[in-house]
Coordinates of C-alpha atoms and ligand atoms in Angstrom, one line a residue:
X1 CA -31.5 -158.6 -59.5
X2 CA -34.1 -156.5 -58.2
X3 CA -37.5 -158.1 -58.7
X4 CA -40.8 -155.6 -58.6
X5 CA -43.9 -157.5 -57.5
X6 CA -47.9 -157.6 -58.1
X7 CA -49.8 -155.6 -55.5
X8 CA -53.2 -157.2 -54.4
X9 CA -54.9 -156.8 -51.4
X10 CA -52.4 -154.4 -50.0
X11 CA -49.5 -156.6 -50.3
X12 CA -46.7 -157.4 -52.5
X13 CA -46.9 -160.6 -54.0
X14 CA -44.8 -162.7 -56.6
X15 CA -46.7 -164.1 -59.6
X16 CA -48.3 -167.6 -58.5
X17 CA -46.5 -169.9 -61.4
X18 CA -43.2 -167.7 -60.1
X19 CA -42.9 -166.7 -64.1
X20 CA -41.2 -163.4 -65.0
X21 CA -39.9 -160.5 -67.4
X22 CA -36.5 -158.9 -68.0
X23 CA -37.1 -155.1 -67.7
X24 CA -34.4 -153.5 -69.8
X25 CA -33.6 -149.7 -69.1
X26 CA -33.4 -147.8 -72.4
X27 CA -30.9 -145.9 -72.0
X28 CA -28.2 -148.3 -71.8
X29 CA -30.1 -151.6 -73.3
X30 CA -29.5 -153.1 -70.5
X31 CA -31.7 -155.8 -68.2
X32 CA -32.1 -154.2 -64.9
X33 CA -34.9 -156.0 -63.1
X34 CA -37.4 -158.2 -63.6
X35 CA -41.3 -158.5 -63.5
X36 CA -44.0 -160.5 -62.6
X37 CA -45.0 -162.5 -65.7
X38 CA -48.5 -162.7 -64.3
X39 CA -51.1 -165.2 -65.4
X40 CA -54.8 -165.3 -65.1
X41 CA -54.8 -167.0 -61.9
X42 CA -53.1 -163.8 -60.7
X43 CA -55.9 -161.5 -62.2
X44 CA -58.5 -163.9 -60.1
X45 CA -56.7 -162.7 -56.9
X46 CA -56.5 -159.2 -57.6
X47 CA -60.6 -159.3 -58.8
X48 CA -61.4 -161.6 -55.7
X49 CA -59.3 -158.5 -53.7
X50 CA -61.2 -156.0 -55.7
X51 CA -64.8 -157.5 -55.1
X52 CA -64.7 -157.9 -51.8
X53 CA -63.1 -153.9 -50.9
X54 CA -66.1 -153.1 -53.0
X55 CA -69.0 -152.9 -50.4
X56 CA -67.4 -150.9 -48.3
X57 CA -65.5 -149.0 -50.9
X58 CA -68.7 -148.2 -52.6
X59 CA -70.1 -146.7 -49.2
X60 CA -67.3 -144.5 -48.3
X61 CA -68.5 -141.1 -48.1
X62 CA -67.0 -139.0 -50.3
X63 CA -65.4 -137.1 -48.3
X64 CA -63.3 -139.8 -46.8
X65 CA -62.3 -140.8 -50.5
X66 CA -61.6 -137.4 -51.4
X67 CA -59.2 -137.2 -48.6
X68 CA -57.4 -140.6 -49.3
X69 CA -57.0 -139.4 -52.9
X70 CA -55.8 -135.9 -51.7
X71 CA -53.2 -137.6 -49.4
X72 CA -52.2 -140.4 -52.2
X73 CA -51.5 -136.9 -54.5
X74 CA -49.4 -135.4 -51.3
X75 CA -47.4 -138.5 -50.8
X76 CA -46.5 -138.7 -54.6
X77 CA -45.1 -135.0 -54.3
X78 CA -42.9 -135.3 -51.0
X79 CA -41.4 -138.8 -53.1
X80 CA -41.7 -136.7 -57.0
X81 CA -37.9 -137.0 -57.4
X82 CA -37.4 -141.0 -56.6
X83 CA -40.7 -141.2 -58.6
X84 CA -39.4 -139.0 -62.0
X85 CA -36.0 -140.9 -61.4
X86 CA -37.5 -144.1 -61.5
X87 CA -39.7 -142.9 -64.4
X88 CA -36.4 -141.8 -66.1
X89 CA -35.0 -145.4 -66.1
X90 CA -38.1 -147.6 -66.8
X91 CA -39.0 -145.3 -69.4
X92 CA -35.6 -143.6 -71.5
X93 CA -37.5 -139.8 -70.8
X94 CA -35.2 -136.7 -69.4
X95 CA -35.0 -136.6 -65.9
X96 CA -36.4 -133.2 -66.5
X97 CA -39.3 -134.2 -68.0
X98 CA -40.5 -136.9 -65.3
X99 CA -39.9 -133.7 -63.2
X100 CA -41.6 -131.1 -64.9
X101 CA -44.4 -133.2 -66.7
X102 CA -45.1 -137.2 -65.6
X103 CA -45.1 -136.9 -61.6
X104 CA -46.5 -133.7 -60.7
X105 CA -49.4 -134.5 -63.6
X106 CA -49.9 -138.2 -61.6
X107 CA -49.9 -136.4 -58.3
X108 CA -53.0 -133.7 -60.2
X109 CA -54.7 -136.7 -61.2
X110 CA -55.3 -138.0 -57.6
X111 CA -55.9 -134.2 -56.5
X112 CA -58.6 -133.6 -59.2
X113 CA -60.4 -136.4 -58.7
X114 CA -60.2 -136.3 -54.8
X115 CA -61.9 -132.7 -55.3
X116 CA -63.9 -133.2 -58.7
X117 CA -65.8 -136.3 -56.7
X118 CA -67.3 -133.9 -53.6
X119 CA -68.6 -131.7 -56.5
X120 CA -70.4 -134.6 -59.0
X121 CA -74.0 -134.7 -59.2
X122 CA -76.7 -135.8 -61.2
X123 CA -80.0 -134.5 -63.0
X124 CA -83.6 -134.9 -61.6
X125 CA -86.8 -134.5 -64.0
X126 CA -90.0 -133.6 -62.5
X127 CA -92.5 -134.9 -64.8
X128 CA -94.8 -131.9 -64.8
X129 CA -98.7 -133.0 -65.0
X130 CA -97.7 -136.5 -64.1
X131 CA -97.6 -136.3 -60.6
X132 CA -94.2 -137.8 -61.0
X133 CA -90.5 -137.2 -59.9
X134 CA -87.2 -138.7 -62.0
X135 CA -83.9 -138.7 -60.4
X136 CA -80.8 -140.0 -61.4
X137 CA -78.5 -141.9 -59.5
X138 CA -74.8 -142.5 -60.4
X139 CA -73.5 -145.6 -59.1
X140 CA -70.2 -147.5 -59.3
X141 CA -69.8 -150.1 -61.6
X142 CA -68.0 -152.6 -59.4
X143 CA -64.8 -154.3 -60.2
X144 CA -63.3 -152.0 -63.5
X145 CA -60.0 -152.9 -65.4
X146 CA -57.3 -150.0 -66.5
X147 CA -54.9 -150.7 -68.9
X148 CA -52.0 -148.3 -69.9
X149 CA -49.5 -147.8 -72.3
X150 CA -45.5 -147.2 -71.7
X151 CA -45.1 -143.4 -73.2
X152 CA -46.6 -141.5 -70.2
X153 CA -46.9 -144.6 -67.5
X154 CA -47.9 -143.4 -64.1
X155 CA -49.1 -140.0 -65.8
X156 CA -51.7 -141.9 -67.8
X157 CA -51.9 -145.3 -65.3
X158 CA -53.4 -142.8 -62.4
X159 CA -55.6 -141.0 -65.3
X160 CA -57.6 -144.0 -65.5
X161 CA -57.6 -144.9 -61.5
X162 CA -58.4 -142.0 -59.5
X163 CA -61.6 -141.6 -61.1
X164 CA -62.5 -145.2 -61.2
X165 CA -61.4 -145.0 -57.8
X166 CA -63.2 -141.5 -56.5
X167 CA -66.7 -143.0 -58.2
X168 CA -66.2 -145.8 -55.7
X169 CA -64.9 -148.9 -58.3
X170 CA -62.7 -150.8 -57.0
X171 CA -59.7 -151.7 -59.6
X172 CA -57.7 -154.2 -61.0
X173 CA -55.3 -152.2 -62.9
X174 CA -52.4 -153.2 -65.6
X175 CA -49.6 -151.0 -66.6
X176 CA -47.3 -151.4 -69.9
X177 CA -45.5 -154.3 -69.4
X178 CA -42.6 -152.1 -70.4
X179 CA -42.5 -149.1 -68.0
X180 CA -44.0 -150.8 -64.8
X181 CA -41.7 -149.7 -62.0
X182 CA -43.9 -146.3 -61.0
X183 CA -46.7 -148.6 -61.2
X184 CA -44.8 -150.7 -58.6
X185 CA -44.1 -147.8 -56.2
X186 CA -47.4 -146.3 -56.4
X187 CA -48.9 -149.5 -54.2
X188 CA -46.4 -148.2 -51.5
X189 CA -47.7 -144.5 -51.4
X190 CA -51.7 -145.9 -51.7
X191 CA -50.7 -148.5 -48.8
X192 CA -49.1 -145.1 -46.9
X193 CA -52.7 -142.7 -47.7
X194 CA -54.6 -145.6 -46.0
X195 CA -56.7 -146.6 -49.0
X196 CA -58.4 -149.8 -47.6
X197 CA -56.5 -152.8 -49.2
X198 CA -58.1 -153.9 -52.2
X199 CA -59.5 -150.9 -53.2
X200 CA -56.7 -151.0 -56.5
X201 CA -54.9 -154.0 -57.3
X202 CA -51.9 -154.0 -59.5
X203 CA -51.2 -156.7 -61.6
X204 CA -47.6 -156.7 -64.1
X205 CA -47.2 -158.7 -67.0
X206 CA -47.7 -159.4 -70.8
X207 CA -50.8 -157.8 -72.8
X208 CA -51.6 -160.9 -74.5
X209 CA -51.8 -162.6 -71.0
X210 CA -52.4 -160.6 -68.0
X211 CA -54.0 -157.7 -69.8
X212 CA -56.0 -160.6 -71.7
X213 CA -57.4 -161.7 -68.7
X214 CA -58.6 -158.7 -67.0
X215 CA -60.2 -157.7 -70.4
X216 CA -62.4 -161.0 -70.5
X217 CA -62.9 -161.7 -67.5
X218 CA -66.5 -161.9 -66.9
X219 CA -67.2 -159.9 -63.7
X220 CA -65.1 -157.1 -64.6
X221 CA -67.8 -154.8 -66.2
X222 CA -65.5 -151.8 -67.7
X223 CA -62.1 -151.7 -69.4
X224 CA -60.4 -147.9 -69.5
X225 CA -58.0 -148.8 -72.0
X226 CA -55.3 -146.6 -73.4
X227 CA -52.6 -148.1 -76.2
X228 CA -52.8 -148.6 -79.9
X229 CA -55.2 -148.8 -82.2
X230 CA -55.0 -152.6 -82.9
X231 CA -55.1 -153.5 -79.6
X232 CA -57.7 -151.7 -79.2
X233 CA -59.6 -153.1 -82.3
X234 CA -58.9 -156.4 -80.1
X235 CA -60.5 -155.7 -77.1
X236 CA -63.5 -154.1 -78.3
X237 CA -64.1 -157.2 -80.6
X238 CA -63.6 -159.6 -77.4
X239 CA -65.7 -157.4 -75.2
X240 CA -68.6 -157.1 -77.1
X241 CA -70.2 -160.1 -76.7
X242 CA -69.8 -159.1 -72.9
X243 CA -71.5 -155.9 -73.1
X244 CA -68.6 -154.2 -71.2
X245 CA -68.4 -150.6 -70.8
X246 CA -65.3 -149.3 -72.9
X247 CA -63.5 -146.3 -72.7
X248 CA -60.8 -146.5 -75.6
X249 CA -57.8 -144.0 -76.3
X250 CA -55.8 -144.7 -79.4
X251 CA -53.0 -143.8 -81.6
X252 CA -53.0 -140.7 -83.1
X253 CA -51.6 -139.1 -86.3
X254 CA -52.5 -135.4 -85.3
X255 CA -52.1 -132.5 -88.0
X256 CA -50.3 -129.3 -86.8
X257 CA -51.3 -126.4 -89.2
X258 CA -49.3 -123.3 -89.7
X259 CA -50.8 -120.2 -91.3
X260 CA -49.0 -117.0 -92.1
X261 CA -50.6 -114.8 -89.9
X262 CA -49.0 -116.7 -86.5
X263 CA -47.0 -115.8 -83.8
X264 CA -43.9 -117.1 -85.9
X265 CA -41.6 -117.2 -83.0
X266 CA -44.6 -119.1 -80.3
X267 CA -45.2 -121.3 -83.4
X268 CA -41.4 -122.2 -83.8
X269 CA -40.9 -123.0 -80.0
X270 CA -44.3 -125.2 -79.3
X271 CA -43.8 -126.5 -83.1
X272 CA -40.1 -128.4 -81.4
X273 CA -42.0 -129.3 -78.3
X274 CA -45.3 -130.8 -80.1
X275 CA -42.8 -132.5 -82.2
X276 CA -40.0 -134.2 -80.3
X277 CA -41.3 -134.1 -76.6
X278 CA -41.1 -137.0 -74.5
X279 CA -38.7 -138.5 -78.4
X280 CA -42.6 -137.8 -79.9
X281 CA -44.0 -140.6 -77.8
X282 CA -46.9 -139.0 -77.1
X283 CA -50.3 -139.5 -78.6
X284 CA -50.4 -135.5 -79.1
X285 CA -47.5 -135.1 -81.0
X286 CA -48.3 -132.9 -83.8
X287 CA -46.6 -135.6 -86.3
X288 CA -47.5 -134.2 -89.4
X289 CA -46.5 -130.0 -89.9
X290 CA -48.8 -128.7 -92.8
X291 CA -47.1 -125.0 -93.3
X292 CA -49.1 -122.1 -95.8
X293 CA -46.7 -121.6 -98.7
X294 CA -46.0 -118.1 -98.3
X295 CA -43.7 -118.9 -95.2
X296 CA -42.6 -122.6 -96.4
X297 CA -39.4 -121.9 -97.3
X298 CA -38.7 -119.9 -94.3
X299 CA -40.3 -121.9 -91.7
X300 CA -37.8 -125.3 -93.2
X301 CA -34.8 -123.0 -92.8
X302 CA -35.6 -122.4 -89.2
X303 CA -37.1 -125.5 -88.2
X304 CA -34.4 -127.9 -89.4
X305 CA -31.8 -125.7 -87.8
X306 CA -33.5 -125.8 -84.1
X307 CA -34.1 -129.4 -84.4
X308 CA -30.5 -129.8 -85.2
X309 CA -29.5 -127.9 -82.1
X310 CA -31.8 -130.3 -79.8
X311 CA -29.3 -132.4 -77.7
X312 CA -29.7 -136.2 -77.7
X313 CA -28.1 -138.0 -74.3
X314 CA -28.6 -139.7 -71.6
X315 CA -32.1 -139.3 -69.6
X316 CA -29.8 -138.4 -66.3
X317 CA -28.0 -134.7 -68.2
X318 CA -30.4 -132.2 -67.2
X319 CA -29.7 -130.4 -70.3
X320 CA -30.8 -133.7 -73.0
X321 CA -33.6 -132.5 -74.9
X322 CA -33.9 -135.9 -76.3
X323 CA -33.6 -139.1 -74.5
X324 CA -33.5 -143.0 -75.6
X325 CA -36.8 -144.1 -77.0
X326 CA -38.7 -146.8 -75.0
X327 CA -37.6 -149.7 -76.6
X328 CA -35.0 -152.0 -78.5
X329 CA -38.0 -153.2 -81.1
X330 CA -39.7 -150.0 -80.7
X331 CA -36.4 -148.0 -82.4
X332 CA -36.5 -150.9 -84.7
X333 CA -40.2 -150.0 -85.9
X334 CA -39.7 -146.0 -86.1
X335 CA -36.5 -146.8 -88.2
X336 CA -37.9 -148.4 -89.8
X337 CA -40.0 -145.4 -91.1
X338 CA -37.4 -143.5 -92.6
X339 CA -36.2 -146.4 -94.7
X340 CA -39.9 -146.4 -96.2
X341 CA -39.6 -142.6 -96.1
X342 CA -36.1 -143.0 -98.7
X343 CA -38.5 -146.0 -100.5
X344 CA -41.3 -142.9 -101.0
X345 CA -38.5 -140.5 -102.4
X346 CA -39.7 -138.1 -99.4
X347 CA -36.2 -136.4 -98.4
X348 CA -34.9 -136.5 -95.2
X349 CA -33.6 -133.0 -94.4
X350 CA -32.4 -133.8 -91.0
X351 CA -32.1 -136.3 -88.5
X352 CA -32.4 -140.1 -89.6
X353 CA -29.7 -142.3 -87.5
X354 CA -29.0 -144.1 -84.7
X355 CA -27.1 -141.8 -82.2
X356 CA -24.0 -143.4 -80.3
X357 CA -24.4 -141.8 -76.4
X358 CA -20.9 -142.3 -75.0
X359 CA -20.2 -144.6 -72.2
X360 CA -24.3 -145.9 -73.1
X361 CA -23.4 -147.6 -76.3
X362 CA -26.2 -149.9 -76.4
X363 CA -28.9 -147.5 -75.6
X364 CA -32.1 -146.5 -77.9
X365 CA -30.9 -143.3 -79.3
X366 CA -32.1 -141.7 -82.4
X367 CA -31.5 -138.0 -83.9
X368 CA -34.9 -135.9 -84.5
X369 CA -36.0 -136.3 -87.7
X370 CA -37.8 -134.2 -90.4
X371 CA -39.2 -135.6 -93.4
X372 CA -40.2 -133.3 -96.5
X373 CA -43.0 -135.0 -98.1
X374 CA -44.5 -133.9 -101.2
X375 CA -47.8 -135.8 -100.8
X376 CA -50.0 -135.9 -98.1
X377 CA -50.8 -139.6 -99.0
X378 CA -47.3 -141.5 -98.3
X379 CA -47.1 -144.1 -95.4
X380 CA -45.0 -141.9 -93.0
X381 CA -47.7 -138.9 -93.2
X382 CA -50.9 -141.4 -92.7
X383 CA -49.4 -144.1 -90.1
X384 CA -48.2 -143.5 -86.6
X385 CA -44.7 -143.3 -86.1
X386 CA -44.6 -142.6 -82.5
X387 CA -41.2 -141.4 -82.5
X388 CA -38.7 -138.5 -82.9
X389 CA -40.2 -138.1 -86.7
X390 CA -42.0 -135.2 -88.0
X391 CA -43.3 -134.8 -91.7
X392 CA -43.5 -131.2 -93.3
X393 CA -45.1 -130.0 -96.3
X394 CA -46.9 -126.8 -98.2
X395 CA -50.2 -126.0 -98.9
X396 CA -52.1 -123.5 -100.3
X397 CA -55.3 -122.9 -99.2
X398 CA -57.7 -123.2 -96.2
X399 CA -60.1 -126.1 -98.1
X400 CA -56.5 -127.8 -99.3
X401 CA -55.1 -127.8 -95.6
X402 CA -58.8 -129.1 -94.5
X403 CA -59.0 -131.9 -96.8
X404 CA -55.2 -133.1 -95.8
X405 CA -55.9 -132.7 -92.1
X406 CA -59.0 -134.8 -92.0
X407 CA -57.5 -137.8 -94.5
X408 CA -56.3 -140.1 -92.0
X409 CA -57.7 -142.9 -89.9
X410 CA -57.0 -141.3 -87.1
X411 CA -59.1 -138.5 -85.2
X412 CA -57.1 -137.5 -81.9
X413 CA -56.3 -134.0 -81.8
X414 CA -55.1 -131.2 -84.2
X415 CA -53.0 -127.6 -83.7
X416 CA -54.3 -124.3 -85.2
X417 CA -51.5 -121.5 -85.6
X418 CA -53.1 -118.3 -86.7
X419 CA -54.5 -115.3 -85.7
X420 CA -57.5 -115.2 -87.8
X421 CA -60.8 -115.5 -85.6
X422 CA -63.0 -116.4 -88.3
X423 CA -60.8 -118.9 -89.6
X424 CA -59.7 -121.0 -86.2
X425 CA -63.6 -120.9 -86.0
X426 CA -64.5 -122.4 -89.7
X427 CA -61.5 -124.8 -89.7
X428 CA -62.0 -126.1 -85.6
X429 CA -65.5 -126.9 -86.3
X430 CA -64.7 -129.3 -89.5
X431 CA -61.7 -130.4 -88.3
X432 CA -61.6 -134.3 -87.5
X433 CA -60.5 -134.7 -84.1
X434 CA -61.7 -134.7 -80.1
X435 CA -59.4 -131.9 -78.9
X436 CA -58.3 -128.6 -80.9
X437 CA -55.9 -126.7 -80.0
X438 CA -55.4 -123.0 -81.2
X439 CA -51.8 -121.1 -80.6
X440 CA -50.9 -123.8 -78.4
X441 CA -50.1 -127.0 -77.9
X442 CA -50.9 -129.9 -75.0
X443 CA -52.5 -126.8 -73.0
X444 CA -54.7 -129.1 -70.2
X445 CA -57.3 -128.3 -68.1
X446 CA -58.2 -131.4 -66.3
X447 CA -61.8 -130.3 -66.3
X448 CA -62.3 -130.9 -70.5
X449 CA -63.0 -133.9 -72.0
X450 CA -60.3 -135.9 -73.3
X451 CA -60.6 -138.3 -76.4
X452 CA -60.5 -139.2 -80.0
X453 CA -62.8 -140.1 -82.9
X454 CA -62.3 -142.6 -85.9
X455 CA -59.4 -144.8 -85.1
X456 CA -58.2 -142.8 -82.2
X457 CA -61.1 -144.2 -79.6
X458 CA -64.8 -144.5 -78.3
X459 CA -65.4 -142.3 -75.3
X460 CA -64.2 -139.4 -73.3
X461 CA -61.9 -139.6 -70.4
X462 CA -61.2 -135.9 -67.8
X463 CA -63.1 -134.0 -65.7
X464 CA -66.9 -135.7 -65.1
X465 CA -67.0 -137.3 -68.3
X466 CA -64.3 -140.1 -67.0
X467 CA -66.9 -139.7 -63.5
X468 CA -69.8 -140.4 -66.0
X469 CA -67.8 -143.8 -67.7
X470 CA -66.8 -145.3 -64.0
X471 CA -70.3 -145.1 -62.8
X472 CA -74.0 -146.1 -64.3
X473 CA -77.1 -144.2 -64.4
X474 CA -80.4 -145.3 -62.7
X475 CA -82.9 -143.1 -63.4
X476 CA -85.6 -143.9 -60.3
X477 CA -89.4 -142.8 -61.0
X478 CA -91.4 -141.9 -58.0
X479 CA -95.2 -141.0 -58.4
X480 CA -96.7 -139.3 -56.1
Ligands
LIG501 P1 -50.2 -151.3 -76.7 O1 -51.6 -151.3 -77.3 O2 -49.2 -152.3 -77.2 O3 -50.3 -151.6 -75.1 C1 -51.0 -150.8 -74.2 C2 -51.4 -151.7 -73.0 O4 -52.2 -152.7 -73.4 C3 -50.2 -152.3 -72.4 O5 -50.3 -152.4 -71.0 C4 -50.2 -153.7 -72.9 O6 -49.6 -154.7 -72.1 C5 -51.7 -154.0 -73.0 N1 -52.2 -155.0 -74.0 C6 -51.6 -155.4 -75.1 N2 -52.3 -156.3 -75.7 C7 -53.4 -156.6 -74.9 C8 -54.5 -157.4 -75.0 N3 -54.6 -158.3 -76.0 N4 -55.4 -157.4 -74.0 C9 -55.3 -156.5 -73.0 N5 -54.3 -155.7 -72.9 C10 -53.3 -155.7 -73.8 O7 -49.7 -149.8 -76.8 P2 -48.3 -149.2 -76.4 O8 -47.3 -149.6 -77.4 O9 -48.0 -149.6 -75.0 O10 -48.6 -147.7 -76.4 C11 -48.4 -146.9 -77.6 C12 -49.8 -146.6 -78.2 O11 -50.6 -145.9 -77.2 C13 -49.7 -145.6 -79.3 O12 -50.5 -146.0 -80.4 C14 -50.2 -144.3 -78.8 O13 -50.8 -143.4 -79.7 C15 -51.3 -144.8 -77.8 N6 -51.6 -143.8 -76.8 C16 -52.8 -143.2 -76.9 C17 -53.2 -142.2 -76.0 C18 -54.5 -141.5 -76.0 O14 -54.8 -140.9 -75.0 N7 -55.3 -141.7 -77.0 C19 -52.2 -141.9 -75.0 C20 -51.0 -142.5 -75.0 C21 -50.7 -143.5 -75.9

């Protein structure tokens, strides 16, 4: 059985107390590999690898950086279809998905960050009348700890490293315990760039071990951390004793709001894709539709009968629109939504079961499901499903649309569909959320800042903002 192994100093190592994971492919439910069931002791080597890269690291010009991180995002194009096939596997996504989406978006990462790095600078304040000069200096934090989820691994895994990485950090980095195999290759292609060994150490494992550990231990001085809510809740309550620097990105339960006057046929298309990409495992999922009640009745009609023409099959068919979801337990938990959805009277009007792939019996297949709710305040229309699962209802006006929008816990991002200036105006500045998006959905520009509020995270990650987060200010006052 093939065995994937941490990656510290530049090398590939097996866990210390030789402890490991079954990694189970989703599509077929079956145990494929295994992974380093890493302990603490393992997270000591990979910070001890990490501190002492760091004073050279640190002192890199950036140029040199930039041109690692430019090569690392060259090497993970010439390998993007062994990378979106591993993906594929690890994770239960289309093939055409890893393709399109995960790996060219990891390989971006890299590139942005290589560039964004030669272009970051920071403020100076003469003090006028004071004889005096301020300037700021922006300097790397150390040893910082990444920690990503399983829905978007290397995608969001290399979100959080290249610009701890390109600010000079060096890393001790964690990826989902569930999808770690792109992780895995990734130490081969930064080994290839020539990024100086111990610049970013990988470490596999549990959450409530190996992720523990990197999250308390006491020299590593900021925790990128992107996952749910409650684990999140967790690590800020260990952390802050610590005084770490957080960045948090959390679950999401994001409103997508239909008025009459949209593009009905743009809406219809982005409305399946903000839906049911990636099996709506992705934090940005508009999860609960909210559609004006002039155009209710028609938009149900021709929603239901597009998401009943999406195909659900095996990650591999380049035409499967819908793949296995990541997990055995995770199905579990978003079936275990539409039986509370039956419990609410909410009706399902598609979707619902278990789907039987042939030849891939045992995999984590489920049909794309709509619920019709007629309250806003049921369980499956305030807590995150994270699955193929979409709630639709009516409303009538503007304020009513507002009020339902804004009554969750969570604050990630929200979708606008109208053509009505003065409204997207009025309803994106009250709406509760970090990122808006208007006539579009999942639209990025690397450059914008990228976070929640409420329960969906403290802090911004993209463009300088995640720059700002992986480095500290000094401000240095010269009188002369
Ligand atoms: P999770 O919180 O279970 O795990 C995320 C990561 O944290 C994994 O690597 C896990 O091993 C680790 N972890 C778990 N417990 C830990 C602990 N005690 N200490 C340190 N690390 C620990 O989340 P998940 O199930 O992997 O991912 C799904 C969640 O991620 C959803 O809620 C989704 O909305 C959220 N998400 C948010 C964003 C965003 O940008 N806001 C993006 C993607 C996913």
């Amino acid at each position: 059985m093939h065995r994937i192994q941490n990656y510290i100093n530049g090398s590939f190592i097996n866990p210390i107390q030789d402890n490991w994971i079954d990694n189970y492919c989703p599509a077929n439910g079956e145990v494929y590999g295994q992974i380093p069931n890493s302990s603490k002791e393992d997270v000591e080597n990979a910070y001890i690898a990490a501190k002492s890269a760091f004073p050279v690291w640190s002192q890199t010009t950036l140029e040199e950086r930039s041109r690692i991180l430019i090569k690392i995002s060259e090497l993970l194009e010439d390998n993007l279809q062994g990378f979106a096939e591993a993906e594929s596997k690890d994770n239960g996504k289309p093939i055409s998905l890893a393709i399109s989406v995960d790996i060219p978006r990891a390989a971006s990462n890299f590139r942005f960050f290589g560039n964004a790095i030669t272009q970051f600078a920071s403020e100076s304040h003469e003090s006028v009348g004071q004889q005096a000069v301020n300037y700021t200096l922006r300097q790397p934090i150390g040893v910082v700890g990444c920690i990503s989820p399983w829905n978007l691994p290397l995608y969001l895994f290399t979100w959080k490293i290249a610009p701890a990485i390109a600010a000079g950090n060096c890393v001790v980095a964690k990826p989902s315990e569930v999808t770690p195999m792109t992780a895995y290759l990734l130490g081969e292609i930064c080994n290839e760039a020539g990024l100086p060994k111990g610049v970013l150490n990988i470490v596999h494992g549990l959450g409530t071990t190996s992720g523990q550990a990197i999250v308390v231990h006491p020299d590593i001085k900021a925790i990128s951390f992107t996952g749910g809510t409650a684990t999140g809740i967790h690590i800020a309550k260990v952390t802050a004793p610590m005084f770490k620097k957080l960045s948090l990105e959390l679950g999401g339960k994001n409103p997508n709001i239909i008025f009459a006057d949209c593009d009905y046929k743009d809406m219809l298309d982005t409305t399946i894709r903000s839906s049911f990409a990636n099996q709506g495992q992705i934090c940005l999922c508009g999860s609960r539709i909210f559609v004006e009640a002039s155009i209710y009745e028609m938009f149900k009609t021709d929603f239901v009968k597009k998401v009943k023409e999406l195909k659900v099959g095996h990650p591999s068919e380049s035409d499967t629109n819908i793949g296995a979801l990541v997990s055995k337990p995770h199905l579990e938990k978003v079936m275990s939504y539409i039986d509370i959805a039956k419990e609410e009277k909410a009706a399902v009007l598609c979707g619902g079961n278990k789907v039987t792939v042939q030849g891939y019996e045992n995999g984590y297949y489920l049909e794309p499901t709509v619920i019709e709710v007629s309250t806003d305040e049921c369980r499956v229309n305030q807590e995150e499903i994270f699955g193929p699962v979409v709630t639709i209802m009516a409303f009538e006006t503007e304020d009513n649309v507002l009020q339902m929008a804004n009554k969750v816990k969570y604050g990630l991002s929200a979708t606008l569909w109208t053509n009505n200036l003065k409204r997207t105006m009025r309803m994106s500045n009250q709406l509760q959320a970090g990122i808006i998006w208007v006539n579009t959905w999942m639209m990025r520009d690397l450059r914008t800042p990228f976070g929640g509020v409420k329960a969906s995270g403290v802090g911004r990650e993209g463009g300088f903002e995640a720059l700002r987060f992986f480095t500290e200010a000094k401000n240095v006052c010269i009188k002369y």
